[in-house]
Amino acid sequence: MQVKKTISIILVYVLCFSLLAGCGQKKDAVSQNDTKQAENQTEEKTDTQEKLEPIEFTMFCYDRNENYENFESPVAQKIKEKTGVTLKIEYPVGDPEQKIGVMLASGEYPDFIFAKTSQTKFISSGIFLKLDDLIEKHGPNIKKLYGDYLKRLRYSLEDPSIYVLGTYGVYEEKWEPEKGFQLQHAVVKELGFPKLKTLKDFEEAIKAYMVKHPTIDGQPTIPLSLIADDWRLFIGVENPAVFATGGPDDGHWYVDPEKQEATLHFFRPEEREYFRWLNHMNNVGLLDPESFVQKYDQYIAKIASGRVLALADAYWNYHWNAEMTLKQDGKEERMYGMYPLVLNEGIKVKEFQSPGYSAGWGIGITNTVKDPIRAIKFFDFLASDEGQILTHWGIEGVHYNIVNGKRVLTEEQKRARREKNFSKETGVGVYGYPFPERGVGATDETGQLYTPTTKETIKEGYTDIEKEVLAAYGVEMWMDLYPSRNEFPVKPWGAAWQINLPGDSEAQIIFTKCEDIMKKRLPQAILAKPADFDKAYDAFLAELKAAGAQKLEQEFNKLLKERIQLWNK
C-alpha cells in the first residue's frame, strides 16, 4: 500500500491549509448536463484571452505534502504564467476521512479532489464530472501521457466513464526499493557486515549491537521501532508481514496468482508467524515499547535523533522527515540500508513485481468547478512534455541546463537536489504526485528522460558509508539485493489496494469495520504474553469474520474479476 512517491512517495506531508473554494461561499453548481453549455461559453474565448485571464482553482488532497509551497515557488509561478491558473491546495488536519465526510455532508467542494479510496463516494453521488468528452476535445496531452493505459481510467463495466485522472507515474521503471526492513549503517559496519537474509538475522544484528551500545549520544538505544499511528499501522505493521512472507503489495489483500482470487491476507498461516515474531521481539525487549502509542511526529523525532537501530517501514514514510535530518546533522552512519528480509530462506520478496499501470486512484473535477474547460486544460498542460519537464526538471538555466540539445544537470544542480528543502524552495517535484505524471525512466520522443532520475544519479546520491555498505554486500544499488522484476509476471489486476469499493455499499462498511479491528487487535496480539499470542490472534481473526470478512471478500472478488475483464476489453 502506497502513497508515492511514490510512494515515494517515498513518498509525503506536514503542511495544512484551509483553502476551500470561495472562502466559505458556496459555488454555483455546474451539473453534468450543464457541462456542454459551459464548454460552449469557454470556447468563445481565444487562446490568447484564455491565457491572459487569471483563474484560481482549489483542491483537497488526501495525502499531506510537506513540500507544498502555497503555489509561490518559481515552478508554480511558471505554471501560472503558462496557464493563468493559481492552485490552492488544502491538506487534511487529522483523519482525511473526517474532512471528506464534512464535504459530503455540507455539499460544498473544492474544484479538484484527490480522495484515494473514498473517490467512489464522490462518483456515486454525481459530484465528479465525467471527463471523457473534456479529454477528447481539450486533453490531447492527457491522452498522450496515458497512452494505451487511458482505458484503465474507466470506472467500471457498467459505467465505463472516466471520472479521475490517474495518479502515479505512467510507464515507470523502478530503480530503488520503497519497502523492506531498515538497519542503520553503523550497525552492519560494526558487526562486520553480517548476513541479512531472514528476520532471525535481523534480530541477531539488532541484539548484538544493543549489547555493545545500550546508549547513543547519551540516550537509551531503541532497537526496532514501529509506526502504528492511525492509517500508518497499515504501512508499518501490516504490510511488512506480507512482504516477509512472499506476497506483493496489494494492501489488505492477498491475491492467489493462479486462481486470481483475493482474501484478507491476515488469514494466511505464514503471516501469523510473522506477527508471532513481532510478539517475540517485544517479549525479549527488542521492540520499542512505545510503538503502538507514539504519534508520527514522535516517531520521526526518535529516528532523527539517531538512536533507533531498525525500522520496518516504507522509505517515503521516514526518509524526508527524519533521515534527511540525520544527514544534515552529519550522522550519516545513523541512516539506513534497505534489506529484503523474509520469514524463512527460500521466500522471495516481490517488491519489484510490476503491477503495470494500476490507475485506481486519481484527481476528480467536481461539478461546482468554475470552468471545466480551463480545469481540464490546466491538467493538460501539466501532462504535456513542457509541463512534465517543468514539474520534474524545473526551469531551464536555473535547475537544469541544455547542452547539445540534451537536458543535463551540473554538479552544483545535482547537489542542490539532494538538499532537504530543494522541492519546497523550487517547486520541483511538488506537482508530480498525485497529478498526472510520467514515471521515472519514461522517455520522450527524443529519447530523453522525463525525470532527471537515473541509476547513475541515484548512485551519486549515496553517502560514502552507504557506498561502503553496498560494496561490502557485493552490489552497487539497494535494488540489487532484491529479486528483479523479471523474476515475476506482471500482475493482471494491477495493485489490489487501488480497487475501490463502492462508497455507499455494505462492503465498504464492512471494510471500515475490519480496518478498525486491525488497528485494535493487531497491537493486542503483538503485545500479548507469548503463551497468549495464539489466543489473541485467533480472537483477531474471529472478530474479522464476525464483522463480515467473508462477505467482504466475495464482493471484492467481483470487483477484482471485473477489473481484469474491463482492462482486457
Coordinates of C-alpha atoms in Angstrom, one line a residue:
M1 CA 0.0 0.0 0.0
Q2 CA 1.4 3.2 -1.2
V3 CA 1.1 6.8 -1.3
K4 CA 4.3 7.6 -3.7
K5 CA 6.2 9.0 -4.3
T6 CA 5.5 7.1 -5.0
I7 CA 5.2 6.4 -2.6
S8 CA 7.6 7.7 -2.6
I9 CA 6.4 8.9 -2.4
I10 CA 8.7 7.8 -0.7
L11 CA 6.6 9.0 -1.0
V12 CA 4.9 12.7 1.5
Y13 CA 3.1 15.6 4.2
V14 CA 3.0 18.1 7.0
L15 CA 1.6 21.4 5.8
C16 CA -2.1 22.1 6.2
F17 CA -4.1 24.8 4.7
S18 CA -7.8 25.8 4.9
L19 CA -8.5 26.8 1.4
L20 CA -11.9 25.6 0.4
A21 CA -13.5 27.1 -2.7
G22 CA -14.9 30.6 -2.4
C23 CA -13.7 31.2 1.2
G24 CA -16.8 29.5 2.5
Q25 CA -19.2 30.8 -0.1
K26 CA -20.9 28.1 -2.0
K27 CA -20.2 28.0 -5.7
D28 CA -22.9 27.8 -8.3
A29 CA -23.1 24.1 -9.3
V30 CA -22.3 23.0 -12.8
S31 CA -24.2 19.8 -13.3
Q32 CA -23.2 17.1 -15.7
N33 CA -25.9 18.4 -18.1
D34 CA -24.6 22.0 -17.9
T35 CA -21.0 21.0 -18.7
K36 CA -21.6 21.3 -22.5
Q37 CA -23.1 24.8 -22.1
A38 CA -20.0 25.8 -20.1
E39 CA -17.8 24.3 -22.8
N40 CA -19.5 26.4 -25.5
Q41 CA -19.1 29.6 -23.4
T42 CA -15.4 28.9 -22.8
E43 CA -14.7 28.0 -26.4
E44 CA -15.9 31.5 -27.5
K45 CA -12.7 32.9 -25.9
T46 CA -9.5 32.9 -27.9
D47 CA -6.4 31.1 -26.7
T48 CA -4.7 34.4 -26.0
Q49 CA -7.6 35.7 -23.9
E50 CA -7.8 32.5 -22.0
K51 CA -4.1 32.6 -21.1
L52 CA -4.3 36.2 -20.0
E53 CA -7.4 35.7 -17.9
P54 CA -6.3 34.6 -14.4
I55 CA -8.3 32.0 -12.6
E56 CA -7.9 30.3 -9.2
F57 CA -8.8 26.6 -8.6
T58 CA -9.0 25.0 -5.2
M59 CA -8.1 21.4 -4.4
F60 CA -8.4 18.9 -1.5
C61 CA -5.5 16.4 -1.3
Y62 CA -5.9 13.3 0.9
D63 CA -2.2 13.0 1.4
R64 CA -0.3 15.8 3.0
N65 CA 2.8 17.2 1.2
E66 CA 5.4 18.8 3.4
N67 CA 6.9 20.4 0.3
Y68 CA 3.8 22.3 -0.7
E69 CA 4.8 26.0 -1.1
N70 CA 1.4 27.7 -1.4
F71 CA 1.8 27.9 -5.2
E72 CA 4.5 30.5 -4.7
S73 CA 7.7 28.7 -5.9
P74 CA 9.4 29.5 -9.2
V75 CA 8.0 26.4 -10.8
A76 CA 4.4 27.2 -9.6
Q77 CA 4.8 30.8 -10.9
K78 CA 5.9 29.4 -14.3
I79 CA 2.8 27.1 -14.3
K80 CA 0.7 30.2 -13.6
E81 CA 2.4 32.1 -16.4
K82 CA 1.6 29.3 -18.9
T83 CA -1.9 28.6 -17.8
G84 CA -3.2 31.6 -15.9
V85 CA -4.1 29.3 -13.1
T86 CA -3.4 29.7 -9.4
L87 CA -3.9 26.5 -7.5
K88 CA -4.6 26.5 -3.7
I89 CA -4.4 23.1 -2.1
E90 CA -6.0 22.1 1.2
Y91 CA -4.4 19.2 3.1
P92 CA -6.3 17.4 6.0
V93 CA -5.7 18.1 9.6
G94 CA -6.0 14.7 11.3
D95 CA -8.1 12.0 9.6
P96 CA -8.7 12.8 5.9
E97 CA -11.9 10.7 6.0
Q98 CA -13.4 13.1 8.5
K99 CA -12.8 16.0 6.2
I100 CA -14.3 14.1 3.3
G101 CA -17.4 13.4 5.5
V102 CA -17.7 17.1 6.2
M103 CA -17.5 17.9 2.5
L104 CA -20.1 15.3 1.6
A105 CA -22.5 16.4 4.3
S106 CA -22.1 20.2 3.6
G107 CA -22.4 19.9 -0.2
E108 CA -19.5 22.3 -0.6
Y109 CA -16.5 21.1 -2.5
P110 CA -13.3 22.5 -3.9
D111 CA -12.7 22.4 -7.7
F112 CA -10.5 19.3 -7.5
I113 CA -10.4 16.4 -5.1
F114 CA -7.9 13.6 -4.6
A115 CA -9.7 11.3 -2.3
K116 CA -8.0 7.9 -2.8
T117 CA -10.3 5.0 -1.8
S118 CA -13.1 7.5 -1.0
Q119 CA -13.4 8.8 -4.6
T120 CA -16.2 6.3 -5.1
K121 CA -18.3 8.3 -2.7
F122 CA -18.0 11.4 -5.0
I123 CA -18.5 9.4 -8.2
S124 CA -21.7 7.6 -6.9
S125 CA -23.1 10.9 -5.7
G126 CA -22.6 12.6 -9.1
I127 CA -20.1 15.1 -7.6
F128 CA -17.2 14.2 -10.0
L129 CA -17.7 15.2 -13.6
K130 CA -17.4 12.7 -16.4
L131 CA -14.2 13.6 -18.2
D132 CA -14.4 11.7 -21.4
D133 CA -15.7 14.5 -23.6
L134 CA -13.4 17.1 -22.0
I135 CA -10.4 14.9 -22.5
E136 CA -11.4 14.1 -26.1
K137 CA -11.8 17.8 -27.0
H138 CA -9.3 19.6 -24.8
G139 CA -6.9 17.0 -23.5
P140 CA -4.5 15.8 -26.2
N141 CA -1.6 15.7 -23.8
I142 CA -3.6 13.7 -21.3
K143 CA -4.3 11.2 -24.0
K144 CA -0.7 11.1 -25.0
L145 CA 0.6 10.7 -21.4
Y146 CA -1.6 7.7 -20.5
G147 CA -1.4 6.2 -24.0
D148 CA -2.7 2.6 -24.0
Y149 CA -3.4 2.9 -20.3
L150 CA -6.1 5.5 -20.8
K151 CA -8.8 2.8 -20.9
R152 CA -7.6 1.8 -17.4
L153 CA -9.1 5.0 -16.1
R154 CA -12.6 3.8 -16.9
Y155 CA -14.7 3.4 -13.8
S156 CA -16.5 0.1 -14.3
L157 CA -18.0 -2.3 -16.8
E158 CA -21.4 -0.9 -16.0
D159 CA -20.2 2.7 -16.3
P160 CA -17.1 2.9 -18.4
S161 CA -16.7 6.6 -18.0
I162 CA -13.6 8.4 -16.8
Y163 CA -14.0 10.3 -13.6
V164 CA -10.4 10.8 -12.4
L165 CA -7.0 11.5 -13.8
G166 CA -5.0 8.6 -12.5
T167 CA -2.1 9.2 -10.2
Y168 CA 1.4 7.6 -10.0
G169 CA 3.9 7.6 -12.8
V170 CA 2.9 6.1 -16.2
Y171 CA 5.4 3.7 -17.9
E172 CA 7.6 3.8 -14.8
E173 CA 10.9 1.9 -14.3
K174 CA 11.6 1.2 -10.6
W175 CA 15.2 1.5 -9.6
E176 CA 15.0 1.8 -5.8
P177 CA 13.1 -0.3 -3.3
E178 CA 10.5 1.6 -1.3
K179 CA 9.7 -1.2 1.2
G180 CA 11.7 -3.6 3.2
F181 CA 13.4 -3.6 6.6
Q182 CA 15.8 -0.9 7.5
L183 CA 19.0 -1.2 9.6
Q184 CA 21.5 1.5 10.4
H185 CA 24.8 1.6 8.5
A186 CA 26.6 1.8 11.8
V187 CA 25.2 -1.5 12.9
V188 CA 26.2 -3.6 9.9
K189 CA 29.6 -2.0 9.7
E190 CA 30.5 -2.6 13.3
L191 CA 29.2 -6.2 13.1
G192 CA 31.4 -6.9 10.0
F193 CA 28.5 -6.8 7.5
P194 CA 26.7 -9.9 8.7
K195 CA 24.4 -12.0 6.6
L196 CA 21.0 -10.3 6.4
K197 CA 18.5 -12.7 4.7
T198 CA 15.9 -13.6 7.3
L199 CA 14.2 -11.9 10.2
K200 CA 16.3 -14.0 12.5
D201 CA 19.4 -12.5 11.0
F202 CA 17.9 -9.0 11.5
E203 CA 17.1 -9.8 15.2
E204 CA 20.6 -11.1 15.9
A205 CA 22.2 -8.0 14.4
I206 CA 20.0 -5.7 16.4
K207 CA 20.6 -7.6 19.6
A208 CA 24.4 -7.8 19.1
Y209 CA 24.7 -4.0 18.6
M210 CA 22.4 -3.2 21.5
V211 CA 24.6 -5.2 23.9
K212 CA 27.6 -3.1 22.8
H213 CA 25.8 0.2 22.7
P214 CA 23.0 0.5 25.3
T215 CA 23.0 4.2 24.7
I216 CA 23.6 6.5 21.7
D217 CA 24.6 10.1 22.3
G218 CA 23.6 9.7 25.9
Q219 CA 20.1 8.5 25.2
P220 CA 18.8 4.9 25.5
T221 CA 19.2 2.9 22.3
I222 CA 16.0 1.9 20.7
P223 CA 16.2 -1.5 18.9
L224 CA 13.2 -1.8 16.5
S225 CA 10.6 0.9 16.4
L226 CA 7.3 0.6 14.5
I227 CA 4.8 3.2 13.5
A228 CA 1.1 2.5 14.1
D229 CA -0.4 5.9 14.3
D230 CA -3.8 5.6 12.7
W231 CA -3.5 4.6 9.0
R232 CA 0.2 4.2 9.3
L233 CA -0.4 1.0 11.1
F234 CA -1.2 -0.5 7.7
I235 CA 2.2 0.7 6.4
G236 CA 4.5 0.0 9.4
V237 CA 2.9 -3.1 11.0
E238 CA 0.6 -4.8 8.4
N239 CA 2.5 -4.5 5.1
P240 CA 5.8 -6.0 6.3
A241 CA 4.0 -9.2 7.2
V242 CA 3.0 -9.6 3.6
F243 CA 6.4 -8.8 2.1
A244 CA 8.4 -11.0 4.5
T245 CA 6.1 -14.0 3.6
G246 CA 6.4 -13.6 -0.2
G247 CA 3.3 -11.5 -1.0
P248 CA 3.3 -8.5 -3.3
D249 CA 1.9 -5.1 -2.3
D250 CA -1.8 -5.5 -2.6
G251 CA -2.7 -3.7 0.5
H252 CA -5.1 -5.6 2.8
W253 CA -5.4 -8.3 0.2
Y254 CA -3.5 -11.4 -0.9
V255 CA -4.5 -12.4 -4.5
D256 CA -3.8 -16.0 -5.4
P257 CA -1.9 -15.6 -8.7
E258 CA -3.3 -18.8 -10.2
K259 CA -6.9 -18.6 -9.1
Q260 CA -6.9 -14.7 -9.2
E261 CA -9.0 -14.7 -6.0
A262 CA -8.4 -12.4 -3.1
T263 CA -8.5 -12.9 0.6
L264 CA -7.7 -10.6 3.5
H265 CA -4.1 -11.5 3.9
F266 CA -4.2 -11.9 7.7
F267 CA -5.8 -15.3 7.2
R268 CA -2.6 -16.7 5.6
P269 CA -0.9 -19.0 8.2
E270 CA 2.5 -17.7 7.4
E271 CA 1.5 -14.2 8.4
R272 CA 0.5 -15.4 11.8
E273 CA 4.2 -16.5 12.1
Y274 CA 5.4 -13.0 11.2
F275 CA 3.3 -11.5 13.9
R276 CA 4.4 -14.2 16.3
W277 CA 8.0 -13.0 15.6
L278 CA 7.0 -9.4 16.5
N279 CA 5.4 -10.8 19.7
H280 CA 8.7 -12.5 20.4
M281 CA 10.7 -9.3 19.7
N282 CA 8.5 -7.5 22.2
N283 CA 8.9 -10.2 24.8
V284 CA 12.8 -10.1 24.6
G285 CA 12.9 -6.3 24.8
L286 CA 13.9 -5.7 21.2
L287 CA 10.7 -3.8 20.2
D288 CA 10.2 -0.2 21.1
P289 CA 7.5 -0.3 23.9
E290 CA 6.0 3.0 22.5
S291 CA 5.5 1.5 19.0
F292 CA 1.7 1.4 19.4
V293 CA 1.2 4.6 21.3
Q294 CA 3.6 7.1 19.7
K295 CA 2.4 9.7 17.2
Y296 CA 4.1 10.1 13.9
D297 CA 6.0 13.3 14.9
Q298 CA 7.3 11.4 18.0
Y299 CA 8.4 8.5 15.8
I300 CA 10.2 10.9 13.4
A301 CA 11.9 12.7 16.2
K302 CA 13.3 9.4 17.6
I303 CA 14.7 8.4 14.2
A304 CA 16.2 11.9 13.7
S305 CA 18.0 11.6 17.0
G306 CA 20.0 8.6 15.6
R307 CA 19.1 6.2 18.4
V308 CA 16.7 3.9 16.5
L309 CA 18.6 1.0 15.1
A310 CA 16.0 -0.6 12.9
L311 CA 12.7 0.0 11.2
A312 CA 10.1 -1.9 9.2
D313 CA 8.7 1.0 7.2
A314 CA 8.2 2.5 3.7
Y315 CA 11.0 4.7 2.6
W316 CA 8.8 7.7 2.0
N317 CA 7.4 7.5 5.5
Y318 CA 10.7 8.3 7.2
H319 CA 13.3 9.5 4.8
W320 CA 12.4 13.1 4.1
N321 CA 11.3 14.0 7.6
A322 CA 13.9 12.0 9.6
E323 CA 16.7 10.5 7.6
M324 CA 17.5 13.8 5.8
T325 CA 17.8 15.4 9.3
L326 CA 20.4 12.8 10.2
K327 CA 22.3 13.7 7.0
Q328 CA 22.2 17.4 7.7
D329 CA 23.4 16.8 11.2
G330 CA 26.4 14.8 10.0
K331 CA 25.1 11.5 11.3
E332 CA 25.2 9.6 8.0
E333 CA 26.2 6.4 9.8
R334 CA 22.8 6.5 11.5
M335 CA 21.0 6.5 8.2
Y336 CA 19.5 3.2 7.0
G337 CA 20.1 0.4 4.4
M338 CA 17.1 -1.3 2.9
Y339 CA 17.1 -5.1 3.2
P340 CA 14.6 -7.6 1.6
L341 CA 14.3 -9.8 4.7
V342 CA 12.0 -12.8 4.8
L343 CA 10.5 -15.1 7.4
N344 CA 12.4 -18.2 6.1
E345 CA 15.0 -18.6 3.5
G346 CA 13.6 -19.6 0.1
I347 CA 10.9 -16.9 0.1
K348 CA 11.2 -14.1 -2.5
V349 CA 10.4 -10.5 -1.7
K350 CA 8.1 -9.2 -4.5
E351 CA 8.9 -5.6 -4.1
F352 CA 9.8 -5.2 -7.8
Q353 CA 6.9 -7.2 -9.2
S354 CA 5.2 -4.9 -11.7
P355 CA 1.5 -4.1 -11.5
G356 CA 1.6 -2.4 -14.9
Y357 CA -0.3 0.9 -14.5
S358 CA -2.9 0.5 -11.8
A359 CA -4.9 3.7 -12.3
G360 CA -7.3 3.1 -9.4
W361 CA -6.9 6.5 -7.8
G362 CA -6.8 9.9 -9.2
I363 CA -7.9 13.6 -9.1
G364 CA -11.5 14.3 -9.9
I365 CA -13.0 17.6 -11.1
T366 CA -16.2 18.5 -9.1
N367 CA -19.5 19.7 -10.5
T368 CA -19.0 23.0 -8.7
V369 CA -15.9 23.8 -10.7
K370 CA -15.8 27.4 -12.0
D371 CA -14.8 26.5 -15.5
P372 CA -14.5 22.8 -16.6
I373 CA -12.6 23.6 -19.8
R374 CA -10.0 25.7 -18.0
A375 CA -9.7 22.9 -15.5
I376 CA -9.0 20.2 -18.0
K377 CA -6.7 22.4 -19.9
F378 CA -4.7 23.1 -16.7
F379 CA -4.2 19.3 -16.3
D380 CA -3.5 19.0 -19.9
F381 CA -0.6 21.5 -19.6
L382 CA 0.8 19.5 -16.6
A383 CA 0.5 16.4 -18.8
S384 CA 2.3 17.9 -21.7
D385 CA 6.0 17.4 -22.4
E386 CA 6.6 21.1 -21.4
G387 CA 4.6 20.6 -18.2
Q388 CA 6.3 17.3 -17.3
I389 CA 9.8 18.8 -17.9
L390 CA 8.9 21.9 -15.8
T391 CA 7.5 19.9 -12.9
H392 CA 10.3 17.3 -12.8
W393 CA 13.3 19.1 -14.1
G394 CA 12.5 22.7 -13.1
I395 CA 13.3 25.9 -15.0
E396 CA 15.9 25.8 -17.8
G397 CA 19.1 27.6 -16.9
V398 CA 18.3 27.5 -13.2
H399 CA 17.5 23.9 -12.2
Y400 CA 19.0 22.2 -15.3
N401 CA 20.8 23.2 -18.5
I402 CA 20.5 22.3 -22.2
V403 CA 23.8 21.1 -23.7
N404 CA 23.9 19.9 -27.3
G405 CA 20.1 19.6 -27.2
K406 CA 20.1 17.4 -24.1
R407 CA 18.8 18.2 -20.6
V408 CA 21.7 17.9 -18.1
L409 CA 22.5 18.7 -14.5
T410 CA 25.7 20.4 -13.4
E411 CA 27.3 19.1 -10.2
E412 CA 26.0 22.1 -8.3
Q413 CA 22.5 21.4 -9.5
K414 CA 22.8 17.7 -8.5
R415 CA 24.0 18.7 -5.0
A416 CA 21.1 21.2 -4.7
R417 CA 18.6 18.4 -5.5
R418 CA 19.8 16.4 -2.5
E419 CA 19.1 19.1 0.0
K420 CA 16.1 18.6 2.2
N421 CA 14.3 21.9 1.2
F422 CA 15.0 21.8 -2.5
S423 CA 11.5 20.9 -3.6
K424 CA 9.8 23.3 -1.2
E425 CA 12.1 26.2 -2.3
T426 CA 11.9 25.5 -6.0
G427 CA 8.6 23.7 -6.6
V428 CA 10.4 20.9 -8.5
G429 CA 8.6 17.6 -7.8
V430 CA 5.7 19.3 -5.9
Y431 CA 3.3 18.9 -8.8
G432 CA 4.1 15.3 -9.6
Y433 CA 2.2 13.0 -7.3
P434 CA -0.8 13.0 -7.2
F435 CA -1.1 14.8 -10.5
P436 CA -0.8 13.0 -13.9
E437 CA 2.9 12.3 -14.5
R438 CA 5.3 10.3 -16.4
G439 CA 7.1 7.7 -14.4
V440 CA 10.8 7.5 -13.6
G441 CA 12.6 6.0 -16.6
A442 CA 9.9 7.1 -19.2
T443 CA 11.4 8.8 -22.2
D444 CA 10.1 11.4 -24.6
E445 CA 10.2 11.3 -28.4
T446 CA 13.9 12.4 -28.5
G447 CA 14.9 9.5 -26.1
Q448 CA 15.4 11.9 -23.2
L449 CA 14.0 11.1 -19.7
Y450 CA 11.0 13.0 -18.4
T451 CA 12.6 13.0 -15.0
P452 CA 16.3 13.5 -14.1
T453 CA 16.4 10.3 -12.1
T454 CA 18.7 7.7 -13.5
K455 CA 20.6 4.8 -11.9
E456 CA 23.7 6.9 -12.0
T457 CA 22.1 9.9 -10.3
I458 CA 20.8 7.5 -7.6
K459 CA 24.2 6.1 -7.0
E460 CA 25.8 9.6 -7.0
G461 CA 23.4 10.5 -4.2
Y462 CA 24.5 7.7 -1.9
T463 CA 26.6 8.7 1.1
D464 CA 30.2 7.4 1.5
I465 CA 29.2 5.0 4.2
E466 CA 26.2 3.8 2.1
K467 CA 28.5 3.0 -0.8
E468 CA 30.8 1.2 1.6
V469 CA 28.0 -0.9 2.9
L470 CA 26.7 -1.8 -0.6
A471 CA 30.2 -2.7 -1.7
A472 CA 30.6 -5.0 1.3
Y473 CA 27.5 -6.8 0.3
G474 CA 28.7 -7.1 -3.3
V475 CA 26.2 -4.8 -5.0
E476 CA 26.0 -1.2 -6.4
M477 CA 22.4 -0.3 -5.5
W478 CA 19.9 -1.4 -2.9
M479 CA 17.7 -2.8 -5.7
D480 CA 20.4 -5.3 -6.4
L481 CA 19.7 -7.0 -3.1
Y482 CA 16.2 -7.8 -4.2
P483 CA 14.8 -10.3 -6.7
S484 CA 14.4 -8.5 -10.0
R485 CA 11.1 -7.7 -11.7
N486 CA 12.0 -10.2 -14.4
E487 CA 11.5 -13.0 -11.9
F488 CA 7.8 -12.3 -11.6
P489 CA 4.9 -11.9 -14.1
V490 CA 3.1 -8.6 -14.4
K491 CA 0.0 -8.6 -12.2
P492 CA -3.1 -8.5 -14.4
W493 CA -5.1 -6.8 -11.7
G494 CA -2.6 -4.0 -11.1
A495 CA -2.4 -3.1 -7.4
A496 CA -5.3 -4.6 -5.5
W497 CA -5.2 -1.7 -2.9
Q498 CA -6.4 0.6 -5.7
I499 CA -9.6 -1.4 -6.4
N500 CA -12.2 0.9 -4.8
L501 CA -15.3 -0.5 -3.1
P502 CA -18.5 1.5 -3.8
G503 CA -18.6 4.3 -1.3
D504 CA -22.2 3.6 0.0
S505 CA -22.0 -0.2 -0.2
E506 CA -22.3 -2.8 2.6
A507 CA -18.8 -4.0 1.6
Q508 CA -17.4 -0.6 2.3
I509 CA -19.0 -0.5 5.7
I510 CA -17.5 -4.0 6.5
F511 CA -14.2 -2.8 5.1
T512 CA -14.1 0.1 7.5
K513 CA -15.1 -2.1 10.4
C514 CA -12.3 -4.5 9.5
E515 CA -9.7 -1.7 9.4
D516 CA -10.8 -0.6 12.9
I517 CA -10.4 -4.2 14.1
M518 CA -6.9 -4.3 12.6
K519 CA -5.9 -1.2 14.5
K520 CA -7.2 -2.6 17.8
R521 CA -6.5 -6.3 17.6
L522 CA -3.1 -6.5 15.9
P523 CA -1.3 -4.5 18.7
Q524 CA -3.0 -6.6 21.3
A525 CA -1.7 -9.8 19.8
I526 CA 1.8 -8.4 19.4
L527 CA 1.9 -7.2 22.9
A528 CA 0.4 -10.3 24.5
K529 CA 2.4 -12.7 26.6
P530 CA 3.9 -15.3 24.2
A531 CA 1.7 -18.1 25.8
D532 CA -1.4 -16.0 24.9
F533 CA -0.4 -15.0 21.4
D534 CA -2.4 -17.6 19.5
K535 CA -5.4 -16.9 21.6
A536 CA -5.2 -13.2 20.9
Y537 CA -4.6 -13.8 17.1
D538 CA -7.5 -16.2 16.9
A539 CA -9.7 -13.6 18.6
F540 CA -8.5 -11.1 15.9
L541 CA -9.4 -13.4 13.0
A542 CA -12.7 -14.3 14.7
E543 CA -13.7 -10.7 15.0
L544 CA -12.8 -10.0 11.4
K545 CA -15.1 -12.9 10.4
A546 CA -17.9 -11.7 12.7
A547 CA -17.7 -8.3 11.0
G548 CA -18.4 -9.9 7.7
A549 CA -14.9 -10.6 6.3
Q550 CA -16.2 -13.4 4.1
K551 CA -18.9 -11.3 2.5
L552 CA -16.3 -8.5 2.0
E553 CA -14.0 -11.0 0.2
Q554 CA -16.9 -12.1 -2.0
E555 CA -17.7 -8.5 -3.0
F556 CA -14.1 -7.6 -3.5
N557 CA -13.5 -10.6 -5.8
K558 CA -16.4 -9.4 -8.0
L559 CA -14.6 -6.1 -8.4
L560 CA -11.3 -7.9 -9.0
K561 CA -12.7 -10.0 -11.8
E562 CA -14.5 -7.0 -13.2
R563 CA -11.2 -5.0 -13.3
I564 CA -9.4 -7.8 -15.1
Q565 CA -12.2 -8.0 -17.6
L566 CA -12.5 -4.2 -18.1
W567 CA -8.8 -3.9 -18.7
N568 CA -8.9 -6.6 -21.3
K569 CA -11.8 -5.1 -23.3

